PDB file of C-alpha atoms in Angstrom:
ATOM      1  CA  MET A 644      -3.460 -19.096  -3.920  1.00  0.00           C
ATOM      2  CA  LYS A 645      -3.913 -22.949  -4.943  1.00  0.00           C
ATOM      3  CA  PHE A 646      -4.883 -22.062  -8.452  1.00  0.00           C
ATOM      4  CA  PHE A 647      -3.098 -18.523  -8.560  1.00  0.00           C
ATOM      5  CA  LEU A 648       0.251 -19.709  -8.573  1.00  0.00           C
ATOM      6  CA  PRO A 649       0.084 -22.509 -11.096  1.00  0.00           C
ATOM      7  CA  PHE A 650      -1.703 -19.910 -13.354  1.00  0.00           C
ATOM      8  CA  LEU A 651       0.992 -17.429 -12.869  1.00  0.00           C
ATOM      9  CA  ALA A 652       3.577 -19.948 -13.789  1.00  0.00           C
ATOM     10  CA  LEU A 653       1.606 -20.684 -16.882  1.00  0.00           C
ATOM     11  CA  LEU A 654       1.642 -17.031 -17.828  1.00  0.00           C
ATOM     12  CA  GLY A 655       5.467 -17.176 -17.138  1.00  0.00           C
ATOM     13  CA  GLY A 656       5.925 -20.167 -19.473  1.00  0.00           C
ATOM     14  CA  ALA A 657       3.756 -18.423 -22.223  1.00  0.00           C
ATOM     15  CA  ALA A 658       6.007 -15.313 -21.711  1.00  0.00           C
ATOM     16  CA  ILE A 659       8.961 -17.643 -22.200  1.00  0.00           C
ATOM     17  CA  ALA A 660       7.832 -19.056 -25.515  1.00  0.00           C
ATOM     18  CA  VAL A 661       7.235 -15.517 -26.998  1.00  0.00           C
ATOM     19  CA  GLN A 662      10.650 -14.178 -25.696  1.00  0.00           C
ATOM     20  CA  SER A 663      12.273 -17.335 -27.083  1.00  0.00           C
ATOM     21  CA  GLN A 664      11.078 -16.453 -30.612  1.00  0.00           C
ATOM     22  CA  VAL A 665      11.792 -12.732 -30.098  1.00  0.00           C
ATOM     23  CA  ASN A 666      15.165 -13.567 -29.052  1.00  0.00           C
ATOM     24  CA  GLY A 667      15.810 -15.906 -31.693  1.00  0.00           C
ATOM     25  CA  GLU A 668      15.019 -13.367 -34.173  1.00  0.00           C
ATOM     26  CA  LEU A 669      17.074 -10.862 -32.511  1.00  0.00           C
ATOM     27  CA  GLY A 670      20.094 -13.203 -32.484  1.00  0.00           C
ATOM     28  CA  LYS A 671      19.683 -13.459 -36.219  1.00  0.00           C
ATOM     29  CA  LYS A 672      20.251  -9.827 -36.753  1.00  0.00           C
ATOM     30  CA  THR A 673      22.762  -9.014 -33.940  1.00  0.00           C
ATOM     31  CA  GLY A 674      24.403 -12.287 -32.991  1.00  0.00           C
ATOM     32  CA  VAL A 675      23.795 -14.890 -30.568  1.00  0.00           C
ATOM     33  CA  ILE A 676      25.811 -13.308 -27.706  1.00  0.00           C
ATOM     34  CA  GLU A 677      24.725  -9.761 -28.588  1.00  0.00           C
ATOM     35  CA  ALA A 678      21.079 -10.612 -28.529  1.00  0.00           C
ATOM     36  CA  SER A 679      21.699 -12.271 -25.146  1.00  0.00           C
ATOM     37  CA  LEU A 680      23.384  -9.189 -23.693  1.00  0.00           C
ATOM     38  CA  ILE A 681      20.645  -6.885 -25.289  1.00  0.00           C
ATOM     39  CA  ASN A 682      17.934  -9.301 -23.556  1.00  0.00           C
ATOM     40  CA  PHE A 683      19.610  -8.862 -19.957  1.00  0.00           C
ATOM     41  CA  ALA A 684      20.399  -5.280 -20.483  1.00  0.00           C
ATOM     42  CA  VAL A 685      16.704  -4.336 -21.135  1.00  0.00           C
ATOM     43  CA  GLY A 686      15.608  -6.740 -18.517  1.00  0.00           C
ATOM     44  CA  THR A 687      17.970  -5.087 -16.013  1.00  0.00           C
ATOM     45  CA  LEU A 688      16.539  -1.665 -16.928  1.00  0.00           C
ATOM     46  CA  VAL A 689      12.819  -3.007 -16.429  1.00  0.00           C
ATOM     47  CA  LEU A 690      13.874  -4.523 -13.119  1.00  0.00           C
ATOM     48  CA  LEU A 691      15.596  -1.504 -11.989  1.00  0.00           C
ATOM     49  CA  MET A 692      12.368   0.441 -12.348  1.00  0.00           C
ATOM     50  CA  VAL A 693      10.520  -2.252 -10.611  1.00  0.00           C
ATOM     51  CA  VAL A 694      12.963  -2.119  -7.626  1.00  0.00           C
ATOM     52  CA  ILE A 695      12.953   1.766  -7.562  1.00  0.00           C
ATOM     53  CA  PHE A 696       9.259   1.783  -7.522  1.00  0.00           C
ATOM     54  CA  PHE A 697       8.218  -1.307  -5.688  1.00  0.00           C
ATOM     55  CA  GLY A 698      11.207  -2.836  -4.017  1.00  0.00           C
ATOM     56  CA  ARG A 699      11.051  -3.419  -0.185  1.00  0.00           C
ATOM     57  CA  GLY A 700      14.089  -5.541   0.102  1.00  0.00           C
ATOM     58  CA  GLU A 701      17.860  -4.757   0.599  1.00  0.00           C
ATOM     59  CA  LEU A 702      20.171  -4.952  -2.422  1.00  0.00           C
ATOM     60  CA  SER A 703      23.227  -4.506  -0.280  1.00  0.00           C
ATOM     61  CA  ALA A 704      22.222  -7.890   1.510  1.00  0.00           C
ATOM     62  CA  ALA A 705      23.657  -9.723  -1.480  1.00  0.00           C
ATOM     63  CA  ALA A 706      27.149  -8.940  -0.428  1.00  0.00           C
ATOM     64  CA  ALA A 707      26.758 -11.196   2.705  1.00  0.00           C
ATOM     65  CA  VAL A 708      24.935 -13.937   1.076  1.00  0.00           C
ATOM     66  CA  PRO A 709      26.955 -17.361   0.278  1.00  0.00           C
ATOM     67  CA  LYS A 710      28.499 -16.711  -2.986  1.00  0.00           C
ATOM     68  CA  TRP A 711      26.707 -19.751  -4.848  1.00  0.00           C
ATOM     69  CA  GLN A 712      23.445 -18.006  -4.306  1.00  0.00           C
ATOM     70  CA  LEU A 713      24.794 -15.470  -6.822  1.00  0.00           C
ATOM     71  CA  THR A 714      25.080 -18.255  -9.675  1.00  0.00           C
ATOM     72  CA  GLY A 715      21.534 -17.528 -11.008  1.00  0.00           C
ATOM     73  CA  GLY A 716      22.573 -14.774 -13.200  1.00  0.00           C
ATOM     74  CA  ILE A 717      25.299 -17.134 -14.851  1.00  0.00           C
ATOM     75  CA  LEU A 718      22.725 -19.756 -15.178  1.00  0.00           C
ATOM     76  CA  GLY A 719      20.140 -17.304 -16.776  1.00  0.00           C
ATOM     77  CA  ALA A 720      22.811 -16.100 -19.060  1.00  0.00           C
ATOM     78  CA  PHE A 721      23.643 -19.634 -20.266  1.00  0.00           C
ATOM     79  CA  TYR A 722      19.734 -20.295 -20.606  1.00  0.00           C
ATOM     80  CA  VAL A 723      19.256 -17.134 -22.726  1.00  0.00           C
ATOM     81  CA  LEU A 724      22.155 -18.121 -24.998  1.00  0.00           C
ATOM     82  CA  MET A 725      21.090 -21.479 -25.427  1.00  0.00           C
ATOM     83  CA  VAL A 726      17.639 -20.368 -26.543  1.00  0.00           C
ATOM     84  CA  VAL A 727      18.819 -17.773 -28.921  1.00  0.00           C
ATOM     85  CA  PHE A 728      21.251 -20.239 -30.486  1.00  0.00           C
ATOM     86  CA  SER A 729      18.658 -23.137 -30.540  1.00  0.00           C
ATOM     87  CA  VAL A 730      15.366 -21.715 -31.589  1.00  0.00           C
ATOM     88  CA  PRO A 731      16.325 -20.628 -35.158  1.00  0.00           C
ATOM     89  CA  ARG A 732      17.979 -24.063 -35.640  1.00  0.00           C
ATOM     90  CA  ILE A 733      15.103 -26.495 -34.155  1.00  0.00           C
ATOM     91  CA  GLY A 734      12.239 -24.064 -33.180  1.00  0.00           C
ATOM     92  CA  VAL A 735      10.660 -22.789 -30.222  1.00  0.00           C
ATOM     93  CA  THR A 736       8.626 -25.873 -29.228  1.00  0.00           C
ATOM     94  CA  ALA A 737      11.625 -28.312 -29.546  1.00  0.00           C
ATOM     95  CA  THR A 738      13.786 -25.883 -27.829  1.00  0.00           C
ATOM     96  CA  LEU A 739      11.254 -25.339 -24.979  1.00  0.00           C
ATOM     97  CA  MET A 740      10.214 -29.054 -24.803  1.00  0.00           C
ATOM     98  CA  SER A 741      14.122 -29.809 -24.141  1.00  0.00           C
ATOM     99  CA  ALA A 742      14.648 -27.041 -21.671  1.00  0.00           C
ATOM    100  CA  ILE A 743      11.369 -27.924 -19.830  1.00  0.00           C
ATOM    101  CA  ALA A 744      12.511 -31.750 -19.644  1.00  0.00           C
ATOM    102  CA  GLY A 745      15.832 -30.496 -18.111  1.00  0.00           C
ATOM    103  CA  GLN A 746      14.046 -28.291 -15.785  1.00  0.00           C
ATOM    104  CA  MET A 747      11.673 -31.022 -14.496  1.00  0.00           C
ATOM    105  CA  LEU A 748      14.316 -33.795 -14.475  1.00  0.00           C
ATOM    106  CA  LEU A 749      16.950 -31.856 -12.371  1.00  0.00           C
ATOM    107  CA  GLY A 750      13.979 -30.179 -10.405  1.00  0.00           C
ATOM    108  CA  ALA A 751      12.911 -33.416  -9.212  1.00  0.00           C
ATOM    109  CA  VAL A 752      16.327 -34.451  -8.245  1.00  0.00           C
ATOM    110  CA  ILE A 753      16.578 -30.984  -6.279  1.00  0.00           C
ATOM    111  CA  ASP A 754      13.227 -31.470  -4.547  1.00  0.00           C
ATOM    112  CA  HIS A 755      13.866 -35.177  -3.918  1.00  0.00           C
ATOM    113  CA  PHE A 756      17.178 -34.317  -1.963  1.00  0.00           C
ATOM    114  CA  GLY A 757      16.199 -30.763  -0.726  1.00  0.00           C
ATOM    115  CA  PHE A 758      19.390 -29.389  -2.440  1.00  0.00           C
ATOM    116  CA  PHE A 759      20.171 -25.692  -2.283  1.00  0.00           C
ATOM    117  CA  GLY A 760      18.247 -25.358   0.973  1.00  0.00           C
ATOM    118  CA  GLY A 761      14.696 -26.380  -0.336  1.00  0.00           C
ATOM    119  CA  GLU A 762      12.218 -28.490   1.280  1.00  0.00           C
ATOM    120  CA  ARG A 763      12.434 -32.218   0.585  1.00  0.00           C
ATOM    121  CA  MET A 764       9.749 -33.434  -1.772  1.00  0.00           C
ATOM    122  CA  PRO A 765      10.525 -37.194  -2.227  1.00  0.00           C
ATOM    123  CA  LEU A 766      10.033 -38.806  -5.696  1.00  0.00           C
ATOM    124  CA  ASN A 767       7.467 -41.679  -5.736  1.00  0.00           C
ATOM    125  CA  GLY A 768       6.311 -44.167  -8.352  1.00  0.00           C
ATOM    126  CA  THR A 769       3.712 -41.746  -9.743  1.00  0.00           C
ATOM    127  CA  LYS A 770       6.391 -38.814 -10.171  1.00  0.00           C
ATOM    128  CA  ILE A 771       8.972 -41.304 -11.760  1.00  0.00           C
ATOM    129  CA  LEU A 772       6.168 -42.340 -14.497  1.00  0.00           C
ATOM    130  CA  ALA A 773       5.308 -38.833 -15.137  1.00  0.00           C
ATOM    131  CA  LEU A 774       8.992 -38.063 -15.784  1.00  0.00           C
ATOM    132  CA  GLY A 775       9.289 -41.179 -17.925  1.00  0.00           C
ATOM    133  CA  LEU A 776       6.379 -39.979 -19.900  1.00  0.00           C
ATOM    134  CA  LEU A 777       7.784 -36.582 -20.162  1.00  0.00           C
ATOM    135  CA  LEU A 778      11.174 -37.999 -21.718  1.00  0.00           C
ATOM    136  CA  LEU A 779       8.874 -40.320 -24.034  1.00  0.00           C
ATOM    137  CA  SER A 780       7.119 -37.175 -25.348  1.00  0.00           C
ATOM    138  CA  LEU A 781      10.451 -35.398 -25.934  1.00  0.00           C
ATOM    139  CA  ILE A 782      11.555 -38.433 -27.829  1.00  0.00           C
ATOM    140  CA  LEU A 783       8.451 -38.771 -29.916  1.00  0.00           C
ATOM    141  CA  TYR A 784       8.394 -34.998 -30.656  1.00  0.00           C
ATOM    142  CA  HIS A 785      11.985 -34.693 -31.840  1.00  0.00           C
ATOM    143  CA  SER A 786      11.720 -38.077 -33.860  1.00  0.00           C
ATOM    144  CA  SER A 787       8.576 -36.581 -35.685  1.00  0.00           C
ATOM    145  CA  HIS A 788      10.638 -33.167 -36.209  1.00  0.00           C
ATOM    146  CA  ASP A 789      13.477 -35.176 -37.629  1.00  0.00           C
ATOM    147  CA  SER A 790      11.315 -37.107 -40.064  1.00  0.00           C
ATOM    148  CA  LYS A 791      10.062 -33.838 -41.668  1.00  0.00           C
TER     149      LYS A 791
END
């Protein structure tokens, strides 16, 4: 598991890179909002099939969870809209670097404080340095993109 989960996350990230370009191109042909809807509709159909054949949970339990736990769909829709809008304008790499930086920065805050029911994983000097280097890489990448 120690190596499998990071590898699985790596594959997920690779899938997002491909999805970003695919959705950006779809957005050029159908519109940003329309491409986002198409993305979610196709994804919903795929997940419906996965639930039908492999699901072991209880969908009706969603009615009893705290409502804030249902905001993931809204956040996901915002993310897809952002990608469909940004990729044709600044490219896949600049879009994903910015998105990943946002994920990592807020993820570090969420981990540090244990927000949303997560386990606390406090920041330390090494983690803060890593986040600083991440921001530096984002600045360098965007500045080299702008000088083109």
